[in-house]
Structure formats: structure tokens, C-alpha cells
PDB file of C-alpha atoms in Angstrom:
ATOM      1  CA  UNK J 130       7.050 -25.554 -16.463  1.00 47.00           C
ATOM      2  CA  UNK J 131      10.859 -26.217 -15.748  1.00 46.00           C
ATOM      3  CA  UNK J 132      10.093 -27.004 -12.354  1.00 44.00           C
ATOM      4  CA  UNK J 133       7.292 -29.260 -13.562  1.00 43.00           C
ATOM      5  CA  UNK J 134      10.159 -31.326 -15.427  1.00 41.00           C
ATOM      6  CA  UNK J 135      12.198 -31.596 -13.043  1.00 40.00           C
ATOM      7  CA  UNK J 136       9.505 -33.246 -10.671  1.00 39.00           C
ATOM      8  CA  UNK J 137       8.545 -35.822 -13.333  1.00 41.00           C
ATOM      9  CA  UNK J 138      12.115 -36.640 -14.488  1.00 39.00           C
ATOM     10  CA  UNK J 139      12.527 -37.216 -10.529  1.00 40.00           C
ATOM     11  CA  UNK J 140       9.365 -39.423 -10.522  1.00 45.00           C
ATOM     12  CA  UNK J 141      10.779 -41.303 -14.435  1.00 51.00           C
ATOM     13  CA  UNK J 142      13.877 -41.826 -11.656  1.00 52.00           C
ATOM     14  CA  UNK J 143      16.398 -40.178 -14.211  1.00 55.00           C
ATOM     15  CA  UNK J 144      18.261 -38.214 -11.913  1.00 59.00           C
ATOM     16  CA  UNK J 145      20.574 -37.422 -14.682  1.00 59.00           C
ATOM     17  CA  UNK J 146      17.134 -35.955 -16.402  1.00 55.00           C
ATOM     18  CA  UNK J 147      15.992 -34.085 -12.801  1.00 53.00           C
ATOM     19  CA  UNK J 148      19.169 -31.903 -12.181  1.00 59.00           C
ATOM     20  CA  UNK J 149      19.442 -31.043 -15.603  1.00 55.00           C
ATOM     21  CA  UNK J 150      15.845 -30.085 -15.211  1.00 54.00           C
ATOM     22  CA  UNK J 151      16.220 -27.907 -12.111  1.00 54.00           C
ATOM     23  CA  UNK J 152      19.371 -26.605 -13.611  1.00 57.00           C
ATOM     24  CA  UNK J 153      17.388 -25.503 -16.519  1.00 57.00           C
ATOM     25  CA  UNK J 154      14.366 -23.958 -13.575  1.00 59.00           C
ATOM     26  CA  UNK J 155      17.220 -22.536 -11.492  1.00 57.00           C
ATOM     27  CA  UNK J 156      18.416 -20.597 -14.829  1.00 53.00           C
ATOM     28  CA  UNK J 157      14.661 -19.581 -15.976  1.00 59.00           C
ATOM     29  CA  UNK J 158      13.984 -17.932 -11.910  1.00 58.00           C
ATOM     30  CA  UNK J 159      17.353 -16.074 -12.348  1.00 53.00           C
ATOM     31  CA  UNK J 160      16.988 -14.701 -15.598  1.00 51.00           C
ATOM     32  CA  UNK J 161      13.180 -13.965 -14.208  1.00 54.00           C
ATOM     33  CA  UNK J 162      15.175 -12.050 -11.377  1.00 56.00           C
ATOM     34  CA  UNK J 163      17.158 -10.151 -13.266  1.00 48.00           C
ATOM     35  CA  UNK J 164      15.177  -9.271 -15.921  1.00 50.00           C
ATOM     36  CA  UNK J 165      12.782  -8.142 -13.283  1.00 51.00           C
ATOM     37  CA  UNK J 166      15.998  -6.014 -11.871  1.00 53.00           C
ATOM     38  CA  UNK J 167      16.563  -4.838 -15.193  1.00 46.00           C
ATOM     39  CA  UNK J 168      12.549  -3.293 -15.752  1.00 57.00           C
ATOM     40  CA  UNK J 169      13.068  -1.816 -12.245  1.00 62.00           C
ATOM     41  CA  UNK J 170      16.305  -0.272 -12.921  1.00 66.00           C
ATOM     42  CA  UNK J 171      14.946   1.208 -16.100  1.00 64.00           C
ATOM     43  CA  UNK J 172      11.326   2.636 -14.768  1.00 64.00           C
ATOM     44  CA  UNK J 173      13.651   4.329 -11.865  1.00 67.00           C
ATOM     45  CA  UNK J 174      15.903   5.858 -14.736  1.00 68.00           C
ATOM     46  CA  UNK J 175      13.078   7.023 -16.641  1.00 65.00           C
ATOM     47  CA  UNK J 176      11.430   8.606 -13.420  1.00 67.00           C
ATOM     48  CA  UNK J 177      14.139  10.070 -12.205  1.00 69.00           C
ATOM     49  CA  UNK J 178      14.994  12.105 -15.792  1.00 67.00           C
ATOM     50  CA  UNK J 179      11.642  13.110 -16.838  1.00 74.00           C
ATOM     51  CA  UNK J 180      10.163  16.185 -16.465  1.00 81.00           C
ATOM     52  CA  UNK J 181       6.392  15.280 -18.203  1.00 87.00           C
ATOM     53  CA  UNK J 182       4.752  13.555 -15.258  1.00 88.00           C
ATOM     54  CA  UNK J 183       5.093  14.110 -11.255  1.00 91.00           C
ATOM     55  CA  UNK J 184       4.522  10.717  -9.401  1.00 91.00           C
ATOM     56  CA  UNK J 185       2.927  10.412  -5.843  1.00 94.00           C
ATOM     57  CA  UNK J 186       1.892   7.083  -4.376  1.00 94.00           C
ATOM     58  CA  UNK J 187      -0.077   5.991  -1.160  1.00 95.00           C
ATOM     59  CA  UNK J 188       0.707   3.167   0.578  1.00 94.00           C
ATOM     60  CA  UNK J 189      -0.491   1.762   3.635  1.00 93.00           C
ATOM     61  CA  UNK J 190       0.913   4.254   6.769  1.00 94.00           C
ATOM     62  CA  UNK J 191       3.322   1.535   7.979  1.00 92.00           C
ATOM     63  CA  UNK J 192       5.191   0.688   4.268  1.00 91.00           C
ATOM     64  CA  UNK J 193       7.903   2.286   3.369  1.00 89.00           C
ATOM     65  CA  UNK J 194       8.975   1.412   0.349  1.00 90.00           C
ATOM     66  CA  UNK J 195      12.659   0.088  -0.545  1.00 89.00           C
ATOM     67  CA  UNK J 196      15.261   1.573  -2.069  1.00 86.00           C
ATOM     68  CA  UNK J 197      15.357  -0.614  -4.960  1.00 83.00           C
ATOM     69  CA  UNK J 198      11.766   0.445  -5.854  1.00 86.00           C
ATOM     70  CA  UNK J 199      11.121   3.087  -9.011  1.00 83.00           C
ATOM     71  CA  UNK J 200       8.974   4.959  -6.561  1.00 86.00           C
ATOM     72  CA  UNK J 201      10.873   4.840  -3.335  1.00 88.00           C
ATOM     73  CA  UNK J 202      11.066   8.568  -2.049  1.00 89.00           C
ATOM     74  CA  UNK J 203       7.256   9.285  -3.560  1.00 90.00           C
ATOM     75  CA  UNK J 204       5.054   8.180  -0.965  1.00 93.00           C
ATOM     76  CA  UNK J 205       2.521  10.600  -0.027  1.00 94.00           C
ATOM     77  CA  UNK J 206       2.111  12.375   3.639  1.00 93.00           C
ATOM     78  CA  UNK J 207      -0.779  11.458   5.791  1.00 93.00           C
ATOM     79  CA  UNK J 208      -1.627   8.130   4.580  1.00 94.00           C
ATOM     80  CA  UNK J 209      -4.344   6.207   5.691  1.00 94.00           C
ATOM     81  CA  UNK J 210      -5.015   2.323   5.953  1.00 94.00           C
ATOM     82  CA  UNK J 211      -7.795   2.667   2.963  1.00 92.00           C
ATOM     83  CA  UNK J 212     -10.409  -0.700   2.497  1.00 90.00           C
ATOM     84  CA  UNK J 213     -12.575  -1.636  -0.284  1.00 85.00           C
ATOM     85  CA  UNK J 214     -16.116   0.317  -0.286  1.00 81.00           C
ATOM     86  CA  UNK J 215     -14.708   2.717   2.225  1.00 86.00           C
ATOM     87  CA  UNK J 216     -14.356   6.362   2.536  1.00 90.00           C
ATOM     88  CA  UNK J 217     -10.827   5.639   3.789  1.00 93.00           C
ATOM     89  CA  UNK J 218     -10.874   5.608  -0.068  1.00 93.00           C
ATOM     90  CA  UNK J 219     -11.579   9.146  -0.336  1.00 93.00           C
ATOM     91  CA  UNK J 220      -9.276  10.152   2.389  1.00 95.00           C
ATOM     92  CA  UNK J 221      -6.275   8.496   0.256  1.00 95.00           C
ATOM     93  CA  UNK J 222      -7.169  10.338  -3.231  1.00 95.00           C
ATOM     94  CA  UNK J 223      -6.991  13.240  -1.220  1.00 95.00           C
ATOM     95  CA  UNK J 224      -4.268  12.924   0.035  1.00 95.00           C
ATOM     96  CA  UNK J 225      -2.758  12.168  -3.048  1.00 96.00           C
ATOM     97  CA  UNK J 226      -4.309  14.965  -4.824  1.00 96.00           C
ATOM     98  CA  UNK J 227      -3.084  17.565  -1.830  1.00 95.00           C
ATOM     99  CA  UNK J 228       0.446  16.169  -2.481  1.00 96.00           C
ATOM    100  CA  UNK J 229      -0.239  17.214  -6.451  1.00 96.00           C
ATOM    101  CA  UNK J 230      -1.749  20.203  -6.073  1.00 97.00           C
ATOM    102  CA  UNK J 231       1.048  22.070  -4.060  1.00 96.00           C
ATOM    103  CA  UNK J 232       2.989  21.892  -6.941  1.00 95.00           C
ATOM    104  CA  UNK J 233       2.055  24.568  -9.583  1.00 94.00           C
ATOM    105  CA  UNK J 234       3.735  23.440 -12.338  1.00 93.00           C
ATOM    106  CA  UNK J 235       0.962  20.191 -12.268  1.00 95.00           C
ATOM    107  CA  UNK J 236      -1.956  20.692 -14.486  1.00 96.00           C
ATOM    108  CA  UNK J 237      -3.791  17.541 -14.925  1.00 96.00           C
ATOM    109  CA  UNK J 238      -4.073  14.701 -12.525  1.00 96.00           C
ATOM    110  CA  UNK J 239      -4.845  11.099 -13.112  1.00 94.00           C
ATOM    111  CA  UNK J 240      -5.615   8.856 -10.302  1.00 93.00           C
ATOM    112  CA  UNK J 241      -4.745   5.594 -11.505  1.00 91.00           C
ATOM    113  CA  UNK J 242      -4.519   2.237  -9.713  1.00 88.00           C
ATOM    114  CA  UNK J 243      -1.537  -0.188  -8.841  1.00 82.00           C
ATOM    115  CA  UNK J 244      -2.464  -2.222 -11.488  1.00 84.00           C
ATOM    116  CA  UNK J 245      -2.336   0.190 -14.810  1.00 82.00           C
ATOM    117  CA  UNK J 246      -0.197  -0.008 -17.607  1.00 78.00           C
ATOM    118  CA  UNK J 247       0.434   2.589 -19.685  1.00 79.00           C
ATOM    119  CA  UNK J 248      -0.099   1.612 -23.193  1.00 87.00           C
ATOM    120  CA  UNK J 249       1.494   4.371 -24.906  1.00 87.00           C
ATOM    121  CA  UNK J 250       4.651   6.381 -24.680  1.00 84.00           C
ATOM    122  CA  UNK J 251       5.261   9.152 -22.245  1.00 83.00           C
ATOM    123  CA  UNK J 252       5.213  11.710 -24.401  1.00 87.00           C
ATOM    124  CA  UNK J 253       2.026  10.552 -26.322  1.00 91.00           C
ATOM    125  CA  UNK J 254      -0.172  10.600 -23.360  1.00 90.00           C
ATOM    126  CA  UNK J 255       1.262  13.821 -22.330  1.00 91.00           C
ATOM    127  CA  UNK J 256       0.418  15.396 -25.484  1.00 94.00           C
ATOM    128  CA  UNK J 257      -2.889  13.781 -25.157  1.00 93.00           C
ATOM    129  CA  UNK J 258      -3.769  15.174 -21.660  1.00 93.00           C
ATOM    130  CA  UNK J 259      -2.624  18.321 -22.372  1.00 94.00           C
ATOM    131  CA  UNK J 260      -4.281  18.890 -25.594  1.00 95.00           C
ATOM    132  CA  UNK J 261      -8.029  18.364 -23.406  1.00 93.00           C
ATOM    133  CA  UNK J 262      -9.118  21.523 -21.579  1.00 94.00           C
ATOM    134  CA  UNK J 263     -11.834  19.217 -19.749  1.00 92.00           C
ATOM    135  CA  UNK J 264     -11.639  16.443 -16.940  1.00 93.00           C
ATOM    136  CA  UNK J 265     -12.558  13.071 -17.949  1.00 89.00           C
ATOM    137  CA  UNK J 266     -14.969  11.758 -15.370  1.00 85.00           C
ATOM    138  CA  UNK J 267     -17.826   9.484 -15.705  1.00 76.00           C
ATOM    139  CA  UNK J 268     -20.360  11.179 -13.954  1.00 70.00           C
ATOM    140  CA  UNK J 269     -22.396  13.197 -16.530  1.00 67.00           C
ATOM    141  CA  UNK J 270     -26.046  14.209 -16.548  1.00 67.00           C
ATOM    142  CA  UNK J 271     -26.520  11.523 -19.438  1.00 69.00           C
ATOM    143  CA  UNK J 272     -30.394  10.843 -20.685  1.00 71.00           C
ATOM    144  CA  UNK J 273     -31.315   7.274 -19.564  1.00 68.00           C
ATOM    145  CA  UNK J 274     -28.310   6.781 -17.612  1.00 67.00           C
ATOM    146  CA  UNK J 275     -28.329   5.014 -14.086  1.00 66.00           C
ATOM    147  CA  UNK J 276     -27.374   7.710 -11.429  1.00 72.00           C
ATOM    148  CA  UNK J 277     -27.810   5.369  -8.618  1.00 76.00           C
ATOM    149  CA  UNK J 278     -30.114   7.070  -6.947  1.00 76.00           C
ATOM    150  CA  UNK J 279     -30.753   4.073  -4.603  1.00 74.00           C
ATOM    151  CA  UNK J 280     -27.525   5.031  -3.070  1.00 77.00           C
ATOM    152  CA  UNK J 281     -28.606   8.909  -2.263  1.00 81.00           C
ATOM    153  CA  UNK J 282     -30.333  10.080   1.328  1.00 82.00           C
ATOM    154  CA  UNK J 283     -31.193  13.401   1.767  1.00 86.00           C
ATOM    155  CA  UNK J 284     -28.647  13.574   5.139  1.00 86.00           C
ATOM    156  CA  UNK J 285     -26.126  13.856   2.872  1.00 88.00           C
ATOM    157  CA  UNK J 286     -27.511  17.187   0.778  1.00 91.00           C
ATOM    158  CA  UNK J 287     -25.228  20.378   1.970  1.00 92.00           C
ATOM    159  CA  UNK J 288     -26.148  23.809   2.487  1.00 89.00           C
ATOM    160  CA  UNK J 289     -25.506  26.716   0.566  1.00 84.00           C
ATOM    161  CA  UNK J 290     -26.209  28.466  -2.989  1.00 81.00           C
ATOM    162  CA  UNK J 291     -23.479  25.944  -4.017  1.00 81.00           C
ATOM    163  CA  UNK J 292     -24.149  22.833  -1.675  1.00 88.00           C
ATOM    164  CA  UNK J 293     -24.536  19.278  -2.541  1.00 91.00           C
ATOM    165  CA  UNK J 294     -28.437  18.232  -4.134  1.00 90.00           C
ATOM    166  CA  UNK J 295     -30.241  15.005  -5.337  1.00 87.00           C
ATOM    167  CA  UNK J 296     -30.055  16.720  -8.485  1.00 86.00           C
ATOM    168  CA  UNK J 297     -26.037  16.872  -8.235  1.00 85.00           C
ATOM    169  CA  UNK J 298     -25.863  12.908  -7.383  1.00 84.00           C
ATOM    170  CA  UNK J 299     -23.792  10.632  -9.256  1.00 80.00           C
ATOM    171  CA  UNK J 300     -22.337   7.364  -9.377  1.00 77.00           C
ATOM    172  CA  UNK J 301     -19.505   6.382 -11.161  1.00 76.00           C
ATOM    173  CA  UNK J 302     -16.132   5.039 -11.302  1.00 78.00           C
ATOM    174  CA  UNK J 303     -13.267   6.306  -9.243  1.00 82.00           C
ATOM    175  CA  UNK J 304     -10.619   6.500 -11.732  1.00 87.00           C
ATOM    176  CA  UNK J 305     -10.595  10.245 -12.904  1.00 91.00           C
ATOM    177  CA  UNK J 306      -8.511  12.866 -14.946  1.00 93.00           C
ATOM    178  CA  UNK J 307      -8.930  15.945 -13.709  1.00 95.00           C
ATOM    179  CA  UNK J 308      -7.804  19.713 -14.828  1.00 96.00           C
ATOM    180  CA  UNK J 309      -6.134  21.644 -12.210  1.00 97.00           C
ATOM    181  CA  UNK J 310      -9.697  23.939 -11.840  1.00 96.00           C
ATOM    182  CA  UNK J 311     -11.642  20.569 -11.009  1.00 94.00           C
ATOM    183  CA  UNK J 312      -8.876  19.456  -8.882  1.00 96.00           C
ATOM    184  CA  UNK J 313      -8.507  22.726  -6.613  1.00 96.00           C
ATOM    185  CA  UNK J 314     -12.405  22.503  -6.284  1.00 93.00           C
ATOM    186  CA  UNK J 315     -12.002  18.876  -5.112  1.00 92.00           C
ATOM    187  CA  UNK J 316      -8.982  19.596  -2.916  1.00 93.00           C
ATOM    188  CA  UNK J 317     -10.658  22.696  -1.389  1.00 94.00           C
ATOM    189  CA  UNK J 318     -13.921  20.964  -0.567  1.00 93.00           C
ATOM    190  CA  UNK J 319     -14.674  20.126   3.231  1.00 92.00           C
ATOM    191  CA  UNK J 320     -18.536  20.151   3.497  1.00 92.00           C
ATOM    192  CA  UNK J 321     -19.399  17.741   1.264  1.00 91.00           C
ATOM    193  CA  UNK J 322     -16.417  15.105   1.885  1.00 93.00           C
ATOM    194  CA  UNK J 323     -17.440  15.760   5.740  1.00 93.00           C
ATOM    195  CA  UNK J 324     -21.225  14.942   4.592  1.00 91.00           C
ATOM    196  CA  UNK J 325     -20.242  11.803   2.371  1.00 89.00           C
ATOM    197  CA  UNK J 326     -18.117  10.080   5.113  1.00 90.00           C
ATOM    198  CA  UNK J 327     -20.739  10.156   7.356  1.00 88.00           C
ATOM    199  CA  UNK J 328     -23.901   9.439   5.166  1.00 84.00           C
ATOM    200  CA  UNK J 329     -22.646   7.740   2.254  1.00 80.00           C
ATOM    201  CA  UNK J 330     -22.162   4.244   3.482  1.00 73.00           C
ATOM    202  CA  UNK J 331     -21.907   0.464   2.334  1.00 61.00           C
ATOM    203  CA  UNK J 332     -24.419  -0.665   4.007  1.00 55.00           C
ATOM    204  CA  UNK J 333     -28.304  -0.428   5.740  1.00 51.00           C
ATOM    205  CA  UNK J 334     -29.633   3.303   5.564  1.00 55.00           C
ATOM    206  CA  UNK J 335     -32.720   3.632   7.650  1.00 62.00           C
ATOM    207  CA  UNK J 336     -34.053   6.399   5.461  1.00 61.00           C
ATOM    208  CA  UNK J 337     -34.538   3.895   2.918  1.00 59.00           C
ATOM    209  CA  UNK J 338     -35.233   0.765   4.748  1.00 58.00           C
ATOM    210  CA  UNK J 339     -35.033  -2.636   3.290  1.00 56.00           C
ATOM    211  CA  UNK J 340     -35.303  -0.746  -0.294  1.00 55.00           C
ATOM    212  CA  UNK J 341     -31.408   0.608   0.398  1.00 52.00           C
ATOM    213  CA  UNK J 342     -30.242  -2.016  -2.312  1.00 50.00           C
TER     214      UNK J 342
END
């Protein structure tokens, strides 16, 4: 808006009016900047003193991120470039989640995106977390509910008295909170991550034809 008033007081012809204008936008972007600064330099505080939460992040495998940044130092190992509808996907939850896991003291892990907010304190959603024996997942056997099932082919069923069925399908978000039992489960699996990244595609499956979507 500042910036807008400086280009009309420019186009009045009040140049008295325009560099008091920009003045006033040059003071609004610095005060942006260092209140920015200021939100940075407190998240990295808070980080760094904690001992609630551990924080891992996955970033593309050529960022590094800088020093000023709360979670320089937290990027995860074996990072992949992930895309939209993609297993790469997959591959960088796990990756995340193998970072978590090989720390004991973790018990719960919540995937979240780069775009959450926490809307309660620390200390609140710790309590919160910790007080829930179960993972919060939305992929339950729910009456009525749409598992998707246009998405399933049989190539990607596994083998074994514990392998992957129709019956076991799901669809749901990807935002989860698991309990360290789910999440050594999920970080143990191979088969049926191996079976999903070839078979569970965005895209034509010739098992179903032009009835895939």
C-alpha cells in the first residue's frame, strides 16, 4: 500500500508527497525485515532449548539450508527430489521417519507439511500427543466410506500370512500421527513400499482399462 502511494503521489507530480511516500514504504519493508529476523531468531531459540519435540526436515538433495534458518543443521540424509502424486513422496516420509526412529527417546511422529502452523503451545500439543496411545490416521474400515477402490490392482497385493489385500486398501490423506509401534512397522516395511512404487501409479492401469478413473 505504501508503495502504491508513492506511485500515485509521483503520478499527482508532488514529489514532496512521493519521497515521503517511499520513505514511509522503505520504513514498512525494513521493519517487515526485521521483524521477520526477529520470528526467525526466536523459532531458532526455542528449537534449540527444547527438549519436547525432535525436528527433521527434507529438502530437495541439492538445498542446504542457511545458517540463519531455525532448521539449518536438521535436514534429513538421503533426500530425494519428491513431485506431486509421486512415490518420490513416499521415499521422503521415509526418510524422514528413518531419521526419527533411530532416536529412542521419540515416541510419536507427526508428518506435517511446510505450510502448518501450530495453533497451540508446545507444551499443549505435547501433552496432547502423549496422552493418545493410538495413531491418528485416516484410513479406517468406516461403514459407507469411500476406500477408493478404483485406485487398487491386484499386482500390488503381497504375499504372506501378513501381506498386503484388497481388503487392507485404503485411501486417505498423507498427513499422519503415528505411535512409535505403527512407525517401526512402517519403517521396517520393504514388500509392500517395493509393491506400491511399482503398481500404485497416477496414471492408466491396464488391469482396469479406461475404468482406472
Amino acid at each position: 500500500a505504501d508503495a502504491k502511494a508513492a506511485a500515485k503521489a509521483a503520478a499527482d507530480g508532488s514529489d514532496e508527497n512521493a519521497s515521503a511516500a517511499a520513505a514511509a514504504a522503505a520504513a514498512s519493508a525494513a521493519a517487515a525485515d526485521a521483524t521477520a529476523a526477529l520470528n526467525t531468531s526466536a523459532l531458532s531459540a526455542v528449537l534449540s532449548s527444547q527438549h519436547l519435540f525432535s525436528v527433521y526436515v527434507h529438502t530437495p538433495p541439492n538445498v542446504t539450508l542457511k545458517a540463519g534458518s531455525p532448521f539449518a543443521g536438521r535436514e534429513v540424509g538421503g533426500r530425494v527430489r519428491a513431485a506431486w502424486g509421486d512415490h518420490s513422496v513416499v521415499e521422503a516420509t521415509r526418510a524422514l521417519l528413518r531419521e526419527a526412529l533411530s532416536d529412542p527417546l521419540n515416541q510419536r511422529f507427526v508428518l506435517l507439511s511446510e505450510a502448518d502452523a501450530p495453533l497451540y503451545s508446545a507444551a499443549a500439543t505435547y501433552a496432547q500427543l502423549m496422552s493418545e496411545p493410538k495413531s491418528r490416521i485416516n484410513a479406517c474400515a468406516v461403514p459407507g466410506q469411500d476406500r477408493e477402490l478404483k485406485r487398487f490392482t491386484p499386482r500390488m497385493e503381497t504375499a504372506g500370512p501378513h501381506g498386503f489385500k484388497k481388503e487392507n486398501w485404503r485411501k486417505s490423506s498423507q498427513w499422519w500421527t503415528l505411535n512409535r509401534k505403527a512407525a517401526d512397522a512402517l519403517g521396517a516395511d520393504e514388500a509392500i513400499d517395493a509393491s506400491f512404487a511399482a503398481h500404485c501409479v497416477n496414471g492408466f492401469d491396464e488391469d482396469r482399462g479406461e475404468n482406472r478413473w
